[in-house]
Short mmCIF file of N, CA and C in Angstrom, two decimals:
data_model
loop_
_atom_site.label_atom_id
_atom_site.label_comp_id
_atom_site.label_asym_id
_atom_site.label_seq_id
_atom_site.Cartn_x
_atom_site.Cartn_y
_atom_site.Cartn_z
N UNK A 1 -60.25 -68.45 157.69
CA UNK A 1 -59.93 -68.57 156.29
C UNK A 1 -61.04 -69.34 155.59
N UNK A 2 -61.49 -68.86 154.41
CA UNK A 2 -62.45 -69.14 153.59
C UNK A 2 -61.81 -70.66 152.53
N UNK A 3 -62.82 -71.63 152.48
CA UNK A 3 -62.38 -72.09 151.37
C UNK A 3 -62.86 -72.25 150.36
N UNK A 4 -63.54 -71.09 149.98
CA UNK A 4 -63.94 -70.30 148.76
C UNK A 4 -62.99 -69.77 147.83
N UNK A 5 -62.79 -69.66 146.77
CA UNK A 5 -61.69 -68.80 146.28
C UNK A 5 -62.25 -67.37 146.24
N UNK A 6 -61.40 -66.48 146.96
CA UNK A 6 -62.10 -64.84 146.72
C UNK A 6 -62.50 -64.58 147.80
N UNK A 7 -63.05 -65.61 149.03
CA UNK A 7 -64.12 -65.37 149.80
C UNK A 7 -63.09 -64.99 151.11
N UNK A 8 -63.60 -64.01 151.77
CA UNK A 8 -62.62 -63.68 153.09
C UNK A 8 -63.70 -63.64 154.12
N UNK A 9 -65.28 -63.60 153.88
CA UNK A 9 -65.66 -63.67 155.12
C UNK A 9 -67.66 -64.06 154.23
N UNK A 10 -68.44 -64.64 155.07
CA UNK A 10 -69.71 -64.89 154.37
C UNK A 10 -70.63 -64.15 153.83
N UNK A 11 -69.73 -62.59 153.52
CA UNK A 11 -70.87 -61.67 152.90
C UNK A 11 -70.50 -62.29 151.41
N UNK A 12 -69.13 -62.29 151.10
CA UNK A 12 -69.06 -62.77 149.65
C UNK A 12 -69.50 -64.20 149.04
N UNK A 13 -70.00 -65.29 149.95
CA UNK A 13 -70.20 -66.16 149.33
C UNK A 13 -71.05 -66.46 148.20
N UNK A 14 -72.54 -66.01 148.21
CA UNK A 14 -73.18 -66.04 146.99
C UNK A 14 -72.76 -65.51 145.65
N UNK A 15 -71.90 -64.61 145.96
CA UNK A 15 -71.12 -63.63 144.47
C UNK A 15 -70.43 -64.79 143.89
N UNK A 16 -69.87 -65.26 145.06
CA UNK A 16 -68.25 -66.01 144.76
C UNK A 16 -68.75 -67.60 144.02
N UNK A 17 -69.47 -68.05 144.73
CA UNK A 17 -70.42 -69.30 144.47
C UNK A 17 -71.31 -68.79 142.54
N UNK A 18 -71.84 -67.68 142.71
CA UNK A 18 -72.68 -67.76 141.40
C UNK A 18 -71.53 -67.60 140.31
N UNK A 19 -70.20 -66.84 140.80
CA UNK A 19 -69.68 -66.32 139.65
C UNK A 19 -68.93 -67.27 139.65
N UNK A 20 -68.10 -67.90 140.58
CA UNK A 20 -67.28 -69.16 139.90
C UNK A 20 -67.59 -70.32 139.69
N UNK A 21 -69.02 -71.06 139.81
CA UNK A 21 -69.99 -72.15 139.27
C UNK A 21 -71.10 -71.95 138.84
N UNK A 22 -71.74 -71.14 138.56
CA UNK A 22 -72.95 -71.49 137.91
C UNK A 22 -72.60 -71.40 136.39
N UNK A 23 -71.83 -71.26 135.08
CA UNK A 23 -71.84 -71.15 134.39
C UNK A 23 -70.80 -72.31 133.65
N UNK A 24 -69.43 -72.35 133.85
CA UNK A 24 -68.74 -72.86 133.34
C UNK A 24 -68.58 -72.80 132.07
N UNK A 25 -68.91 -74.14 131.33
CA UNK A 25 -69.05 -74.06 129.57
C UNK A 25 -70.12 -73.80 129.22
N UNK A 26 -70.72 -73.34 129.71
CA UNK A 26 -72.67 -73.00 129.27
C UNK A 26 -72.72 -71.83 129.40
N UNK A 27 -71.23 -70.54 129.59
CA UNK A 27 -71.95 -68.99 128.85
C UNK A 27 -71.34 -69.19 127.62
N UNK A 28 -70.80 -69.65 126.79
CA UNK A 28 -70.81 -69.36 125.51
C UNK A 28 -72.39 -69.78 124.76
N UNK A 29 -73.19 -70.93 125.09
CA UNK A 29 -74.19 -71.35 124.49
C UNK A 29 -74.92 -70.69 125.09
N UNK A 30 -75.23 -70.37 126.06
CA UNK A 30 -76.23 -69.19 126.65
C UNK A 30 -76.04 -67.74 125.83
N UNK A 31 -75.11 -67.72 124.83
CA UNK A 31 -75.09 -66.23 124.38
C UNK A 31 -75.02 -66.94 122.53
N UNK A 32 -75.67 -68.16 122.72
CA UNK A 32 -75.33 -68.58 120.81
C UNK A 32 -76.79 -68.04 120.19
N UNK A 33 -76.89 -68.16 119.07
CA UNK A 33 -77.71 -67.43 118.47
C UNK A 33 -78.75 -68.06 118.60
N UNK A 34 -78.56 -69.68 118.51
CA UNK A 34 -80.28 -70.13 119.30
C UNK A 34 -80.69 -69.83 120.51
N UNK A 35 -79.84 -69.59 121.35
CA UNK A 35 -80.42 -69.26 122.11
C UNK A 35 -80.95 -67.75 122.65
N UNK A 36 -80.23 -66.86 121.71
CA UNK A 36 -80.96 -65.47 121.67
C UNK A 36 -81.87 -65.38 120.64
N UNK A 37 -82.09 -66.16 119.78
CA UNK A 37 -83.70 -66.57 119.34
C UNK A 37 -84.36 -66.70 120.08
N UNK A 38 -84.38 -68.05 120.86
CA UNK A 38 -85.10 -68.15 121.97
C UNK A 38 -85.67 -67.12 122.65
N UNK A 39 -84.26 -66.12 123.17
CA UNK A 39 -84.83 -65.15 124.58
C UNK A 39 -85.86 -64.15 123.04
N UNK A 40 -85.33 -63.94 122.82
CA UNK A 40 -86.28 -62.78 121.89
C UNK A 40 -87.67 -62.82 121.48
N UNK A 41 -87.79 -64.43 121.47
CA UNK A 41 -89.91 -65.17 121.32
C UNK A 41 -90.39 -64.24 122.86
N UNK A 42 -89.68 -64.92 123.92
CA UNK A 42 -89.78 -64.74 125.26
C UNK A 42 -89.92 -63.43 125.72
N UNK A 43 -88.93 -62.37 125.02
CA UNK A 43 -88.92 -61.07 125.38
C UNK A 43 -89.98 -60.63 124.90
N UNK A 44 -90.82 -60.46 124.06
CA UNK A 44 -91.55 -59.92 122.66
C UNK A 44 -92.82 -60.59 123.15
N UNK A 45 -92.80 -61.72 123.65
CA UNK A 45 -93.95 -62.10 123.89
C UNK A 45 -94.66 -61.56 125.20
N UNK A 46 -93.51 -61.15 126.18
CA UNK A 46 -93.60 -60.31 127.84
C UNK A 46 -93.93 -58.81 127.43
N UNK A 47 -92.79 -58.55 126.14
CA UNK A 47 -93.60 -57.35 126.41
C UNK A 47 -94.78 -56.65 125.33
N UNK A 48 -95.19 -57.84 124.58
CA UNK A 48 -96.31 -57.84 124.27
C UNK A 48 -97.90 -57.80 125.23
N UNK A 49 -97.43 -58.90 125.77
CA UNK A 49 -98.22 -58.94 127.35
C UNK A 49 -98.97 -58.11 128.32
N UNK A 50 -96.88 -57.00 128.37
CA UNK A 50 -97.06 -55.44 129.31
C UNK A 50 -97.85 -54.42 128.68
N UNK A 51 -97.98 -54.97 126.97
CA UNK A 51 -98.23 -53.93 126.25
C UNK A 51 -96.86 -52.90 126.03
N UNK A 52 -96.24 -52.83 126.19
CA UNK A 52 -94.76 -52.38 125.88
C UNK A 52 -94.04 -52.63 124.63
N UNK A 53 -94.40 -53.48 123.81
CA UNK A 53 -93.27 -53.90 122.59
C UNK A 53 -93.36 -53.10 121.55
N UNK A 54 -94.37 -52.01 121.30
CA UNK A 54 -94.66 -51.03 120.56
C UNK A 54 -94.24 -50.07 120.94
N UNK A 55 -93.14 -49.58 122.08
CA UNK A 55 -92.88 -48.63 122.38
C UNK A 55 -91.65 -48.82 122.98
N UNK A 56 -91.07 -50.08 122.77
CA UNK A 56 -89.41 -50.73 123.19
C UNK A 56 -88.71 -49.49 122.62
N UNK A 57 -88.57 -48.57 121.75
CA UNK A 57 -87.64 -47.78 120.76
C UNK A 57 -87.76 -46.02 121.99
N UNK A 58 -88.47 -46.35 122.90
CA UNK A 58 -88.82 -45.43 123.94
C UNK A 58 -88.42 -45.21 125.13
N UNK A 59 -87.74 -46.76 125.29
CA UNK A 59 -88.01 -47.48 126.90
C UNK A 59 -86.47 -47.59 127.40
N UNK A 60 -86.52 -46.70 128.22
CA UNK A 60 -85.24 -46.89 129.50
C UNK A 60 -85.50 -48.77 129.90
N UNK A 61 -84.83 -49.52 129.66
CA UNK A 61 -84.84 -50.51 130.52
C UNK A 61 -83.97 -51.01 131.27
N UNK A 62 -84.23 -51.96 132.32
CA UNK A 62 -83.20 -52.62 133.32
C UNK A 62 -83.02 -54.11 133.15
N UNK A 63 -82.49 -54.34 133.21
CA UNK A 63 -82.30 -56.26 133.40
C UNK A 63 -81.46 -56.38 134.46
N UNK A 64 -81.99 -57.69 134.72
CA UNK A 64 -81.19 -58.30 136.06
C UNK A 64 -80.31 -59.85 135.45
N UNK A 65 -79.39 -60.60 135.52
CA UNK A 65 -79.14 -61.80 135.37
C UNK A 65 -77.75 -61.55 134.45
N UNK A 66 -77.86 -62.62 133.33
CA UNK A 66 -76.73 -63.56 132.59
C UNK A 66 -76.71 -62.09 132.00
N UNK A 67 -77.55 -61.16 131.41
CA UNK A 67 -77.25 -60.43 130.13
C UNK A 67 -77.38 -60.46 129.03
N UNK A 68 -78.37 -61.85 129.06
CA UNK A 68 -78.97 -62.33 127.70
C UNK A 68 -80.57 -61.63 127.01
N UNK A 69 -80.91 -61.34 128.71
CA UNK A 69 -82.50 -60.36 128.11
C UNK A 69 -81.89 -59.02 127.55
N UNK A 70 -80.57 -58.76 128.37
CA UNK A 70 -80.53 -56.56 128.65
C UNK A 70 -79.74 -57.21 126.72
N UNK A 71 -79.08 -58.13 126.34
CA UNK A 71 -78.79 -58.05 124.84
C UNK A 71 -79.80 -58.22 124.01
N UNK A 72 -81.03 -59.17 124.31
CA UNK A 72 -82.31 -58.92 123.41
C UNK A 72 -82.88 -57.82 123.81
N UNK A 73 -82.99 -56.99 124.68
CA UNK A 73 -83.87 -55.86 124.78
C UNK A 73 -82.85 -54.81 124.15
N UNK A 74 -82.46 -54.76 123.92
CA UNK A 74 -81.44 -53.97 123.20
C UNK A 74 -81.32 -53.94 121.55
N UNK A 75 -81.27 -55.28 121.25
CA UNK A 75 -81.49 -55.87 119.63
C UNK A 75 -83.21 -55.55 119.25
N UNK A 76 -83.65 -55.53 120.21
CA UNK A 76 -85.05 -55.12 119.56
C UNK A 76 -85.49 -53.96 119.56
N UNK A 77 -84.15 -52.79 120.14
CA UNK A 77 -84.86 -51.49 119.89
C UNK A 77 -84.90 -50.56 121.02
N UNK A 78 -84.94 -51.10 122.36
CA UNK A 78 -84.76 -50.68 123.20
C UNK A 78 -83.97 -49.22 122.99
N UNK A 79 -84.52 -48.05 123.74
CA UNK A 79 -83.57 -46.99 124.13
C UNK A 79 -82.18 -46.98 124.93
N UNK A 80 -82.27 -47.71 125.82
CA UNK A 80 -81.26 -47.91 126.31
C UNK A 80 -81.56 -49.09 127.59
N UNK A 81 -80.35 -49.85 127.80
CA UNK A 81 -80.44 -51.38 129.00
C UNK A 81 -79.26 -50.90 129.50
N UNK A 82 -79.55 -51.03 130.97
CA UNK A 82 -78.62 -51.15 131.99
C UNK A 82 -78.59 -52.61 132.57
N UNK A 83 -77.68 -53.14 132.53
CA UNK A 83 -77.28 -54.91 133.20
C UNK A 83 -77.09 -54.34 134.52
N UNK A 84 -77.30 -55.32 135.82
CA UNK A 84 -77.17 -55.51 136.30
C UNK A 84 -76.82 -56.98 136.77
N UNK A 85 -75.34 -57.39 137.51
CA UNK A 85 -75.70 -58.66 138.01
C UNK A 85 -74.73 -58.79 139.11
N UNK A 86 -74.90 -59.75 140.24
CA UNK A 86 -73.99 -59.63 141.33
C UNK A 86 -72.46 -60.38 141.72
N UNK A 87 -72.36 -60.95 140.12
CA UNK A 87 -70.99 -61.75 140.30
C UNK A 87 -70.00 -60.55 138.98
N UNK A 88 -69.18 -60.31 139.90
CA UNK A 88 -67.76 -59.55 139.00
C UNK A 88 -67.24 -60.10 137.80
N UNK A 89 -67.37 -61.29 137.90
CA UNK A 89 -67.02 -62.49 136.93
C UNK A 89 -68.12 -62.12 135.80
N UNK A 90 -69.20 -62.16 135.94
CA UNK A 90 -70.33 -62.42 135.01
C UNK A 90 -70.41 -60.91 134.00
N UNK A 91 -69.76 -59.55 135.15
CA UNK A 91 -70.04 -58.88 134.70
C UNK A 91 -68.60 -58.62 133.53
N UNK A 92 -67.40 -58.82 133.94
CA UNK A 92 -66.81 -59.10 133.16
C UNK A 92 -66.38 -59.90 131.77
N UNK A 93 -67.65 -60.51 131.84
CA UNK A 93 -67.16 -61.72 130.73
C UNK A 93 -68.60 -61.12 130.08
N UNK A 94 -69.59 -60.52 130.27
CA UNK A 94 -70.28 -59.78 129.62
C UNK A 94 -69.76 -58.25 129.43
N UNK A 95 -69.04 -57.42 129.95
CA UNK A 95 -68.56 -56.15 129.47
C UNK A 95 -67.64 -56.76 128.19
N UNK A 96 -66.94 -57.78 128.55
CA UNK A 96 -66.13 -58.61 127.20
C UNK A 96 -66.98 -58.80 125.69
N UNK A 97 -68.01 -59.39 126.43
CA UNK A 97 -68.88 -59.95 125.06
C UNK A 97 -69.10 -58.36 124.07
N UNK A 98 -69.73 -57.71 125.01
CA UNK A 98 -70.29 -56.57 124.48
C UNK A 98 -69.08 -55.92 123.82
N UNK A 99 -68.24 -55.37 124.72
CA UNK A 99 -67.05 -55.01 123.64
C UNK A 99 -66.59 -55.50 122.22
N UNK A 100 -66.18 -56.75 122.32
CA UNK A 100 -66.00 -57.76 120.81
C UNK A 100 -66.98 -57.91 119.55
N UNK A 101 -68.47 -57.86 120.22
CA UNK A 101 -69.24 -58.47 119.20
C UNK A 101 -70.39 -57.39 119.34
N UNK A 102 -70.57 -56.57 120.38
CA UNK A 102 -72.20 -55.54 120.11
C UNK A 102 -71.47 -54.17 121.05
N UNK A 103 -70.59 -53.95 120.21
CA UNK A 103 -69.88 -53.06 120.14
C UNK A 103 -71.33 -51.68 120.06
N UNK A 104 -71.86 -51.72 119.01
CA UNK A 104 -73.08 -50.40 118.80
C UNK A 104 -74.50 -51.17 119.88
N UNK A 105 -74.53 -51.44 120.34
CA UNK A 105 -75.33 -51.38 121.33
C UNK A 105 -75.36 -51.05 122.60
N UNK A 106 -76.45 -49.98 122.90
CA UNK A 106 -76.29 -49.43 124.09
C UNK A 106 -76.87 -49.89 125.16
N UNK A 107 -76.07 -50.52 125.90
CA UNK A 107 -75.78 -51.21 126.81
C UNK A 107 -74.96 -50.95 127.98
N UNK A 108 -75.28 -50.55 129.01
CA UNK A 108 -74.03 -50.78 130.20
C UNK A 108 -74.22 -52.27 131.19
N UNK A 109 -73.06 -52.30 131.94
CA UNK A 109 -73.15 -53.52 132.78
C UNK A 109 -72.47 -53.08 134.17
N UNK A 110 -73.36 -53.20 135.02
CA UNK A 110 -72.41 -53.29 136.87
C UNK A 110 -72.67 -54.61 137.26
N UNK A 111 -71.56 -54.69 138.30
CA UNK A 111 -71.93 -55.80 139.22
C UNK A 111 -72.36 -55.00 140.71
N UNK A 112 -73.59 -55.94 140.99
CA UNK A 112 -74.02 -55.16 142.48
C UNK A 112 -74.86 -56.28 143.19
N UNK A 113 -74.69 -56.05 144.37
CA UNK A 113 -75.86 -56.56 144.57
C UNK A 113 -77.07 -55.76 145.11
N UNK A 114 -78.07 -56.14 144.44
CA UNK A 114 -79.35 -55.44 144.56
C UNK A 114 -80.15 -55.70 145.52
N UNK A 115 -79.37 -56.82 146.47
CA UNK A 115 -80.23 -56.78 147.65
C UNK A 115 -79.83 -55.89 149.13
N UNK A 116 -78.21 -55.54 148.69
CA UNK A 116 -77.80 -54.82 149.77
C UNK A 116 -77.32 -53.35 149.33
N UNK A 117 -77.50 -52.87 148.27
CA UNK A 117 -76.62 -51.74 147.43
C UNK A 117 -78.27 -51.26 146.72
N UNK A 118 -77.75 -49.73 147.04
CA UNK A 118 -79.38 -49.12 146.15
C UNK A 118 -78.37 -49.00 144.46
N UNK A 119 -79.86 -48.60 143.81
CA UNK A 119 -79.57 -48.39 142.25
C UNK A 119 -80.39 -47.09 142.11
N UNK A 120 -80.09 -46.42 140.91
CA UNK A 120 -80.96 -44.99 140.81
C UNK A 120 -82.37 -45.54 140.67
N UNK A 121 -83.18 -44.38 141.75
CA UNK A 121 -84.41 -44.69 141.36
C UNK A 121 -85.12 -43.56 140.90
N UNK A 122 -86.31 -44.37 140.29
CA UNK A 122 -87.12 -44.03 139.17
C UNK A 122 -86.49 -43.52 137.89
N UNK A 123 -85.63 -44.44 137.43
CA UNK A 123 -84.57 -43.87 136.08
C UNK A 123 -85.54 -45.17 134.88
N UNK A 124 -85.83 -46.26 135.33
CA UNK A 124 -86.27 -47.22 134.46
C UNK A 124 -87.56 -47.30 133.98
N UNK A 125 -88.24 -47.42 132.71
CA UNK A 125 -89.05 -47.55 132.25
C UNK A 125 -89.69 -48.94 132.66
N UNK A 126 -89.22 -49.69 132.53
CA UNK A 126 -89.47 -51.47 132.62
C UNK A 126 -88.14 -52.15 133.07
N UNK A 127 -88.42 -52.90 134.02
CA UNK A 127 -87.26 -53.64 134.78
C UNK A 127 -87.71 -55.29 134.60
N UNK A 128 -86.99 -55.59 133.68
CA UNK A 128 -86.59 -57.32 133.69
C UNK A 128 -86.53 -58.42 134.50
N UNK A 129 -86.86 -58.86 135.10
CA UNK A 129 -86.47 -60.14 136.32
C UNK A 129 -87.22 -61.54 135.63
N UNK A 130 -86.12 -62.19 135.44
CA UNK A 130 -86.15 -63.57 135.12
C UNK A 130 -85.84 -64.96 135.60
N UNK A 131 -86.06 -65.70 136.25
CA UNK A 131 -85.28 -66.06 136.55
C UNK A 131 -83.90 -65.83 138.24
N UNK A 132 -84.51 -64.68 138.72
CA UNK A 132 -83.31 -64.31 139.61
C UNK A 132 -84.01 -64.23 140.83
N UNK A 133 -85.10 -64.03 140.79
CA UNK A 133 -85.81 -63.34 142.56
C UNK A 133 -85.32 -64.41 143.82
N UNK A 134 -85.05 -65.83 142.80
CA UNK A 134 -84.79 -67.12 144.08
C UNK A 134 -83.29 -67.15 144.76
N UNK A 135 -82.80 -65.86 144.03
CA UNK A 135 -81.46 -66.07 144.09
C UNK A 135 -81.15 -64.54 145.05
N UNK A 136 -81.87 -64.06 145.11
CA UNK A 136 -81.75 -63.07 146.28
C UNK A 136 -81.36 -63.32 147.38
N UNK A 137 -80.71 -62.97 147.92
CA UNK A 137 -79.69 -63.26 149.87
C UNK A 137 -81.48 -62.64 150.63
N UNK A 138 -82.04 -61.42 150.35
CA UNK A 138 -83.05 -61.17 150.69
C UNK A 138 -84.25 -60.82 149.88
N UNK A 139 -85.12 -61.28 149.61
CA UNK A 139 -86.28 -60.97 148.22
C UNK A 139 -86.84 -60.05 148.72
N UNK A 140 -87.27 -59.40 149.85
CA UNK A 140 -87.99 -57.80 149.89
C UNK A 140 -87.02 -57.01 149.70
N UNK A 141 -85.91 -57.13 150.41
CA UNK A 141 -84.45 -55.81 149.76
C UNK A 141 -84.53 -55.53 148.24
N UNK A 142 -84.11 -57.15 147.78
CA UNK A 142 -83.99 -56.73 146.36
C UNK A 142 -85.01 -56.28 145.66
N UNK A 143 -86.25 -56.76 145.45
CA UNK A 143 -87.94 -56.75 144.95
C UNK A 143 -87.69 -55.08 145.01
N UNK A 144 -87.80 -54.64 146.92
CA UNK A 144 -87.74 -52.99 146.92
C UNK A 144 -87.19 -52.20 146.03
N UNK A 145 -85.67 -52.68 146.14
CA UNK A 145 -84.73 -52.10 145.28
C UNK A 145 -85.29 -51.96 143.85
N UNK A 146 -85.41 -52.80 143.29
CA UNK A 146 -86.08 -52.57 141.19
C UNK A 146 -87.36 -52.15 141.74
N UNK A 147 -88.31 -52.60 142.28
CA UNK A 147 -89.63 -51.58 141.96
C UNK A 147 -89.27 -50.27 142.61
N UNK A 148 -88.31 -49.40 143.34
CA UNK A 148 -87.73 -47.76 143.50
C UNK A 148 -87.56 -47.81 142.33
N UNK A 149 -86.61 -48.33 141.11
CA UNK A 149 -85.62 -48.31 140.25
C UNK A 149 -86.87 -48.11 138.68
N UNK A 150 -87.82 -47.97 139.23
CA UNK A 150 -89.07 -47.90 138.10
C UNK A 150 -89.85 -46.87 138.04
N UNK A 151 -89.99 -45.80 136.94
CA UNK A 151 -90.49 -44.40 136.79
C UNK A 151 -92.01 -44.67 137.49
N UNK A 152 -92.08 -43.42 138.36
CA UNK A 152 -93.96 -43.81 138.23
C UNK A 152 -94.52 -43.39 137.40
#
């Protein structure tokens, strides 16, 4: 017996661990408008970088994490963002957000994990990673996984 809540054996622990502590009272301010100011300098400035931000209104994209890039890449034009993230929790309380408040934005959200579960590949124009590679159970699984998940 696990004394995790949720957890029945140690494949679920990182899900169970990210989705029932890492956030607490800090996803509402992680989704406030300063702080999607913030991500949007950040986004704009990356994909200024890629050379990409002139052609966001084109771009299949992917994100990985909170759901705060796949909602700025989306507000700026983006063709379409697929979320990805590996806690059920996270993805729920972001399928929530999106429902209530960015209702016209096209957006989907799964929970997966991308280090043990494939994703379609070569469907993405540009794939997002912020923040998450340290949080991989395995970083060549997952790494593999999004660079398949990227058009050649």
């Amino acid at each position: 017996m696990s004394i995790l809540k949720g957890t029945n054996n140690s494949e679920n622990i990182t899900e169970t661990i990210y989705g029932n502590y890492s956030f607490g009272n800090m996803y509402e301010k992680l989704f406030s408008q300063e702080y999607l100011n913030n991500s949007r300098k950040i986004v704009e400035k990356d994909l200024s970088i890629a050379g990409l931000l002139d052609e966001i209104e084109d771009l299949d994209c992917m994100d990985v994490g909170t759901g705060r890039v796949a909602l700025t890449l989306s507000k700026i034009g983006a063709k379409s963002v697929d979320h990805f993230d590996i806690s059920e929790e996270h993805v729920a309380r972001f399928s929530s957000l999106l429902k209530n408040k960015y209702k016209s934005l096209n957006i989907s959200t799964t929970c997966v994990d991308l280090c043990k579960n494939k994703i379609p590949t070569q469907k993405y124009d540009f794939v997002y990673l912020t923040g998450i590679v340290q949080h991989f159970s395995d970083i060549k699984s997952g790494l593999k996984n999004c660079s398949e998940a990227v058009k050649k």
